[in-house]
Short mmCIF file of C-alpha atoms in Angstrom, two decimals:
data_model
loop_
_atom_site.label_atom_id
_atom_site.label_comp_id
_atom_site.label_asym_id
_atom_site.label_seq_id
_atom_site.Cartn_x
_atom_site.Cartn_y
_atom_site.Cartn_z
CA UNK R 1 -5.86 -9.48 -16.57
CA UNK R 2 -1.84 -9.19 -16.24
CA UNK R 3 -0.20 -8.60 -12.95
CA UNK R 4 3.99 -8.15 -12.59
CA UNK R 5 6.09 -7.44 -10.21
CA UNK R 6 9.75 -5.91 -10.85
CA UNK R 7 12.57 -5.29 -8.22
CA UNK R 8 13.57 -1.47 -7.87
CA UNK R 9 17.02 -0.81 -8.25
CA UNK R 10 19.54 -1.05 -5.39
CA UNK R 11 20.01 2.55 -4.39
CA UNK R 12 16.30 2.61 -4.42
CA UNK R 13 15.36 -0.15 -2.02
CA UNK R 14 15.05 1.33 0.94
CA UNK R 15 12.18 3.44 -0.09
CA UNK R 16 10.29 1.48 -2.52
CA UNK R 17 9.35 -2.48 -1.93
CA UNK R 18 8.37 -2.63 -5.55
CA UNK R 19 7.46 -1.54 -9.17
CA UNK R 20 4.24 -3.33 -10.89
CA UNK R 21 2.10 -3.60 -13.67
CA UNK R 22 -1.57 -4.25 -13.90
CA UNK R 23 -2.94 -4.60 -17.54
CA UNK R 24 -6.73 -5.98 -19.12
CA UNK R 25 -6.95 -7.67 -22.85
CA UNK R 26 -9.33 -5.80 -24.99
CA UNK R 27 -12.58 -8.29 -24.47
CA UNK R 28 -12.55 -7.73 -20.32
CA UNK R 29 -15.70 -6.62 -19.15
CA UNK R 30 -16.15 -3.16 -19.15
CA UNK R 31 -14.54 -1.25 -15.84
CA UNK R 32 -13.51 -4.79 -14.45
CA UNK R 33 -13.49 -4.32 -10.92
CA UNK R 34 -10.73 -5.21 -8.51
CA UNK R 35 -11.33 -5.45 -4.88
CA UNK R 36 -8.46 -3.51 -2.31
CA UNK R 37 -7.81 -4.52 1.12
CA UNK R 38 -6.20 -2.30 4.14
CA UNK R 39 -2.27 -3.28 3.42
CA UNK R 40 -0.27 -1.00 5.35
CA UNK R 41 1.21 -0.02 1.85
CA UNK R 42 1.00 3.34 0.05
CA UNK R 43 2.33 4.33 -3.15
CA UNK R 44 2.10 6.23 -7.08
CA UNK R 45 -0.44 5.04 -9.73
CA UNK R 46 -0.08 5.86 -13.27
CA UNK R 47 -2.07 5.43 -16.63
CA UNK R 48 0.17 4.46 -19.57
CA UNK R 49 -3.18 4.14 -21.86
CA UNK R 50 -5.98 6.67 -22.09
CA UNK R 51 -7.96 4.05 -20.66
CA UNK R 52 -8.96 5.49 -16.82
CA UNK R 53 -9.14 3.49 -13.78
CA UNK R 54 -12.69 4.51 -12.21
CA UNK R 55 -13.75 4.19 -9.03
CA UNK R 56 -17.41 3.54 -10.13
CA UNK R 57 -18.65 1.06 -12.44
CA UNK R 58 -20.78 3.18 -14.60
CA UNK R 59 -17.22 4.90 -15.19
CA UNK R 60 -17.96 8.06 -13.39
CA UNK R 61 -15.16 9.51 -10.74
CA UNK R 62 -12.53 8.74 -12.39
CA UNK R 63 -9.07 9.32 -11.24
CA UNK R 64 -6.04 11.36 -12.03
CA UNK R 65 -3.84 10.42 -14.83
CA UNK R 66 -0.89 10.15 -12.32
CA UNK R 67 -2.07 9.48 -8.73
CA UNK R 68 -0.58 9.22 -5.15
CA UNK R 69 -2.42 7.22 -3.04
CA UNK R 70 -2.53 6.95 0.86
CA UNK R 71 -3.18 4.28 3.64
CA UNK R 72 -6.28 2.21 3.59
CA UNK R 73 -7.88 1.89 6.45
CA UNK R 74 -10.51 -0.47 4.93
CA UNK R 75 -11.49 -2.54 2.12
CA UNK R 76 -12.49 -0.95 -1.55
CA UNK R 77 -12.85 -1.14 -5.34
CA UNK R 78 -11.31 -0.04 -8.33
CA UNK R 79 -12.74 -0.46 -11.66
CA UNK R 80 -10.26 0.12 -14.78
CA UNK R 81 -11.53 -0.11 -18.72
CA UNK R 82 -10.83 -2.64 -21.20
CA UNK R 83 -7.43 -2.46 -22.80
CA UNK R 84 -6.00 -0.58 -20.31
CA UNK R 85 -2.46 -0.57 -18.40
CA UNK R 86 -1.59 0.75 -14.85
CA UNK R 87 1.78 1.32 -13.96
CA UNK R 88 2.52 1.78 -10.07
CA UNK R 89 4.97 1.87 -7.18
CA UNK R 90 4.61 0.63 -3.82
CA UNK R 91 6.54 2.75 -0.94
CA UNK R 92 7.68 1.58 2.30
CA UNK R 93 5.30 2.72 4.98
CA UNK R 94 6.81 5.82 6.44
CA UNK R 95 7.94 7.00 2.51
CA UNK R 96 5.63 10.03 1.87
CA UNK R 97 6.46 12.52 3.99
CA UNK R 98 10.08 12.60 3.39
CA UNK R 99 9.41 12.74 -0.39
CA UNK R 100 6.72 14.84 -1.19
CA UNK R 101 6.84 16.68 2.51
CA UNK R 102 3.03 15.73 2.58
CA UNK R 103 1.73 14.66 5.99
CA UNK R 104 0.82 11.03 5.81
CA UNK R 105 -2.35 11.04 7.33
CA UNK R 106 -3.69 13.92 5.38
CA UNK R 107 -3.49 11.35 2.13
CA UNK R 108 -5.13 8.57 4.24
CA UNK R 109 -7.84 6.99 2.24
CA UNK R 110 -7.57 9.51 -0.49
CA UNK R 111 -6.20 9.39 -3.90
CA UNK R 112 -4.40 12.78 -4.56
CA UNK R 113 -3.42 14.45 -8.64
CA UNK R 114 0.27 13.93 -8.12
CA UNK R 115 0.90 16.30 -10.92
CA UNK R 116 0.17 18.62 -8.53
CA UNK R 117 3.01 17.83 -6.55
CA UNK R 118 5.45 16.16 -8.91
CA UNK R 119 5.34 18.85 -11.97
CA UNK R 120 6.49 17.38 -15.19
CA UNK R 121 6.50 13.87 -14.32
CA UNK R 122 3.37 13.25 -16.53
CA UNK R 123 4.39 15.12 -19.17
CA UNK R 124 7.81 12.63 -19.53
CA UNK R 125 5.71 9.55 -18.60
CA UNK R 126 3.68 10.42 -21.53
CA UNK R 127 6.48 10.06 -23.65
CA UNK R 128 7.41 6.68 -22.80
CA UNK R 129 6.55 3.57 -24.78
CA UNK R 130 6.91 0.55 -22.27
CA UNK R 131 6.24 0.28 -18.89
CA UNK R 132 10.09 -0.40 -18.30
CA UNK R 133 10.82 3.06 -19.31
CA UNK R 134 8.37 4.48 -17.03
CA UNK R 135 10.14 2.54 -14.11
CA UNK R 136 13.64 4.35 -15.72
CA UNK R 137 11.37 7.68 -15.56
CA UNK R 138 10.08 6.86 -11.78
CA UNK R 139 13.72 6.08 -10.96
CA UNK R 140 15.19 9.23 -11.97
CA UNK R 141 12.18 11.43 -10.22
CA UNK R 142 12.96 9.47 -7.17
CA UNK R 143 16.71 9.83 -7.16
CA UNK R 144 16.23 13.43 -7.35
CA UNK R 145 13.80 14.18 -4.53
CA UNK R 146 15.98 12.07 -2.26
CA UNK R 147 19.12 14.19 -2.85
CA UNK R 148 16.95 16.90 -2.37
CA UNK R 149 15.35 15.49 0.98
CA UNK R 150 16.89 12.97 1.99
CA UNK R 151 16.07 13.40 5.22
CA UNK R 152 14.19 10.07 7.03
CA UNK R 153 12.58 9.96 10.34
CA UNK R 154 14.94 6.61 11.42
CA UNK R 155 12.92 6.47 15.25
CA UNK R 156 9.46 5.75 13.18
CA UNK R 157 10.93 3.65 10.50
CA UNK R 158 12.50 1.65 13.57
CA UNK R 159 9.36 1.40 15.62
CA UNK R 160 7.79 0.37 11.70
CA UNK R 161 10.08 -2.42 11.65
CA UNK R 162 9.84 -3.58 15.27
CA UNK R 163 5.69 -3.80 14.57
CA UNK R 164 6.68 -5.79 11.92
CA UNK R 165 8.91 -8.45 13.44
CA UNK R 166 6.34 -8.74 16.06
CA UNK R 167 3.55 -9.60 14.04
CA UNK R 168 1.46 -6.12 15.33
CA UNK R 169 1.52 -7.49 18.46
CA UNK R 170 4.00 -5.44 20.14
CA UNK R 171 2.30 -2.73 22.94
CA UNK R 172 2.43 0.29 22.11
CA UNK R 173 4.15 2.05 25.00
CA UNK R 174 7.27 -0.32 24.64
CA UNK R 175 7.65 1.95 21.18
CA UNK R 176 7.58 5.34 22.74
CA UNK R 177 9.37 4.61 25.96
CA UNK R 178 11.94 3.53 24.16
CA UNK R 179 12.63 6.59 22.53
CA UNK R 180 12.30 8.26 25.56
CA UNK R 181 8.91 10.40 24.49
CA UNK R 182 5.13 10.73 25.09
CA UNK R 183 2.77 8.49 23.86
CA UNK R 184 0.98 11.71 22.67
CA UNK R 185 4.40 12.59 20.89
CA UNK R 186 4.84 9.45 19.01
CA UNK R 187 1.45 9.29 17.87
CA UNK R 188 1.62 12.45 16.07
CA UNK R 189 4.93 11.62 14.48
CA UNK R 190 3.50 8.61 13.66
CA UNK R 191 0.53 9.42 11.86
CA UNK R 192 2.16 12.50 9.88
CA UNK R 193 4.94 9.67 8.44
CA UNK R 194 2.34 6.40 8.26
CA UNK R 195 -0.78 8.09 7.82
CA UNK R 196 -2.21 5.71 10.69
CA UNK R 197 -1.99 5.33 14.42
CA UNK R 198 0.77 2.84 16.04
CA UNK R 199 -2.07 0.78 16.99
CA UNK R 200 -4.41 1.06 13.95
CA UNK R 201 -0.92 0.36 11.89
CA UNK R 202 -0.36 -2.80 14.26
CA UNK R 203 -4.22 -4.16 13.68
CA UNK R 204 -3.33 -4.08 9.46
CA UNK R 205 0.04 -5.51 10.00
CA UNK R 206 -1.73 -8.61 12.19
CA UNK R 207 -4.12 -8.49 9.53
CA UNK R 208 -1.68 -9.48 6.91
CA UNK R 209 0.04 -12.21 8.93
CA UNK R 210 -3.19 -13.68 9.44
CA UNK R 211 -4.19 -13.17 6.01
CA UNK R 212 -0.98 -14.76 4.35
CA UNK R 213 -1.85 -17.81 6.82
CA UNK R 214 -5.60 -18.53 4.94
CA UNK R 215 -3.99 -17.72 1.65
CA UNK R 216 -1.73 -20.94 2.52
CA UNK R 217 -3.94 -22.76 3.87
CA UNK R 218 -1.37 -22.71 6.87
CA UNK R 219 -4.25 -23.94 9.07
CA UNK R 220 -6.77 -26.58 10.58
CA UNK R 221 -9.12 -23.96 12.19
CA UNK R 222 -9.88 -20.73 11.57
CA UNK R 223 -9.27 -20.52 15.64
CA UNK R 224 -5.99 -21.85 14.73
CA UNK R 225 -5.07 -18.60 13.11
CA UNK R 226 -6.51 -16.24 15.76
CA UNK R 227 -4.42 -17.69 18.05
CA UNK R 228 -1.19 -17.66 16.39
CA UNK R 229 -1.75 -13.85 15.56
CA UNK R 230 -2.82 -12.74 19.25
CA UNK R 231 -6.66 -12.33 18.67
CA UNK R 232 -8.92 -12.54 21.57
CA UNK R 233 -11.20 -14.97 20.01
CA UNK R 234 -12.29 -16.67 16.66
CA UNK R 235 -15.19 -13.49 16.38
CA UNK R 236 -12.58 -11.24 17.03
CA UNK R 237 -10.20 -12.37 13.69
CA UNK R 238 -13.18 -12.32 11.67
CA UNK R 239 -14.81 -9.19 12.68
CA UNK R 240 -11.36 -7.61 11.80
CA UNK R 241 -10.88 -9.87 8.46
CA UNK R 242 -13.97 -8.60 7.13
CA UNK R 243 -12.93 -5.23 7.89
CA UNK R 244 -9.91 -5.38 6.17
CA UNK R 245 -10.87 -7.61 3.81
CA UNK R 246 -14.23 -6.91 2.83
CA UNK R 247 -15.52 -10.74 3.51
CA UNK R 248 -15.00 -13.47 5.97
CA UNK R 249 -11.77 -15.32 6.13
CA UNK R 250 -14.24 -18.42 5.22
CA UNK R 251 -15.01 -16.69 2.10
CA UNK R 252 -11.97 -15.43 1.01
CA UNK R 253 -9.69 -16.36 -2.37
CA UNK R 254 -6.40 -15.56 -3.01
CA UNK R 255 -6.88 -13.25 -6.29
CA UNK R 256 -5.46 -10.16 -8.53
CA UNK R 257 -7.33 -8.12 -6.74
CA UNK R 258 -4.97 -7.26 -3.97
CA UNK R 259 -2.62 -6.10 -6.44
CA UNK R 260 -1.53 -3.33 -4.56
CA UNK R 261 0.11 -5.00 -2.34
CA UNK R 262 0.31 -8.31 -3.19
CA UNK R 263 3.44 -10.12 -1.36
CA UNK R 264 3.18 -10.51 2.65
CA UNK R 265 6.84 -10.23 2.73
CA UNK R 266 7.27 -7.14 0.10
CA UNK R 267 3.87 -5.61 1.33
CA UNK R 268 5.68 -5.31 5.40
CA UNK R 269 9.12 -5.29 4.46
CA UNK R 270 10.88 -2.30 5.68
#
């Protein structure tokens, strides 16, 4: 198992953190799983082999050959054959809406056939022979739908960034008042450009700063963490680790797995 990371170009940076890879050698396991975590990170998934990344191991459910994929909300697998290579891009948060005029939250937890909304794209991605071409492929697409909508909700990408910076610990109502609407307001603007709730949005961004604390071993006790990132109590950070996470913060190793959002700093960046 492979896993890259390459920088988007310039013009592009303010709307994608990140392209990847993800490839197996020919003697992995069959439909080597790889676990997922809640990452506050959304993004495009595509197939350069024939080889199908499956959401079950027996290789059923498999998923589109190009595939736009929403907010987690939880933990998950992903199971992908041997000799196969994944090609994907990771979005800023509040990314979806303005390019593919797709409501966030309708995508939430759901992998969608982006062929359905990006006609063509397959059909040239096909056609490419290395994974850096794709990336020139993805580039182009994107360049184009921005001209075409380049049109960004700034007051949600700034209340993205300000969750950020605070670790998910900011209160909610400090967001809306400060752009001077309801709470009811900004929660619907917020979930049809995040796909989550402020506050379910904040929980996965303290998540991360927690979990980029274990994965340094930045730490004496595990109550150490919980009260650097503004949990109420030890039981508290590892209710919500386990949530996220799908195990204990005890039993957790830093692995491939979390490919799709690897980087603490890339995966909240805005």
């Amino acid at each position: 198992m492979k896993y890259r990371e390459f920088a988007p170009p310039a013009d592009l940076q303010h709307i994608v953190h990140f392209y990847w890879t993800l490839s197996t050698d020919n003697t992995a396991p069959a439909f080597s799983p790889f676990q997922t975590i809640a990452n506050g990170c959304t993004g495009l998934i595509y197939h350069h082999t024939n080889n199908k990344l499956a959401f079950a191991e027996d290789g059923t459910n498999k998923l589109p050959r190009l595939f736009l994929y929403g907010q987690f909300t939880s933990h998950g697998a992903l199971y992908m054959s041997p000799g196969a290579q994944i090609i994907g891009i990771t979005f800023h948060p509040h990314i979806l809406k303005m390019l593919f005029g797709l409501d966030a939250n309708e995508v939430t937890d759901q992998a969608i056939d982006a062929d359905l909304i990006t006609p063509g794209l397959v059909n040239k991605l096909q056609q490419a022979e290395t994974a850096e071409q794709c990336f020139q492929l993805f580039s182009t697409f994107l360049r184009q739908h921005i001209r075409q909508k380049e049109s960004s909700n700034f007051a949600i990408a700034h209340s993205i960034d300000r969750i950020i910076q605070s670790g998910g610990n900011i209160p909610t109502h400090k967001l809306y008042k400060s752009l001077n609407i309801s709470e009811r307001q900004f929660e619907r603007r917020f979930k049809q450009n995040v796909g989550l709730t402020p506050k379910f949005f904040s929980r996965v961004i303290r998540f991360k700063y927690a979990l980029n604390q274990v994965r340094n071993n930045n730490y004496q006790l595990l109550s150490d963490i919980a009260f650097d990132n503004g949990y109420a109590d030890q039981s508290h950070f590892t209710r919500e680790f386990k949530e996220f996470a799908g195990l204990k913060p005890s039993g957790y190793r830093s692995r491939e797995a979390t490919f799709l959002c690897q980087k603490l700093e890339q995966a909240v960046a805005v």
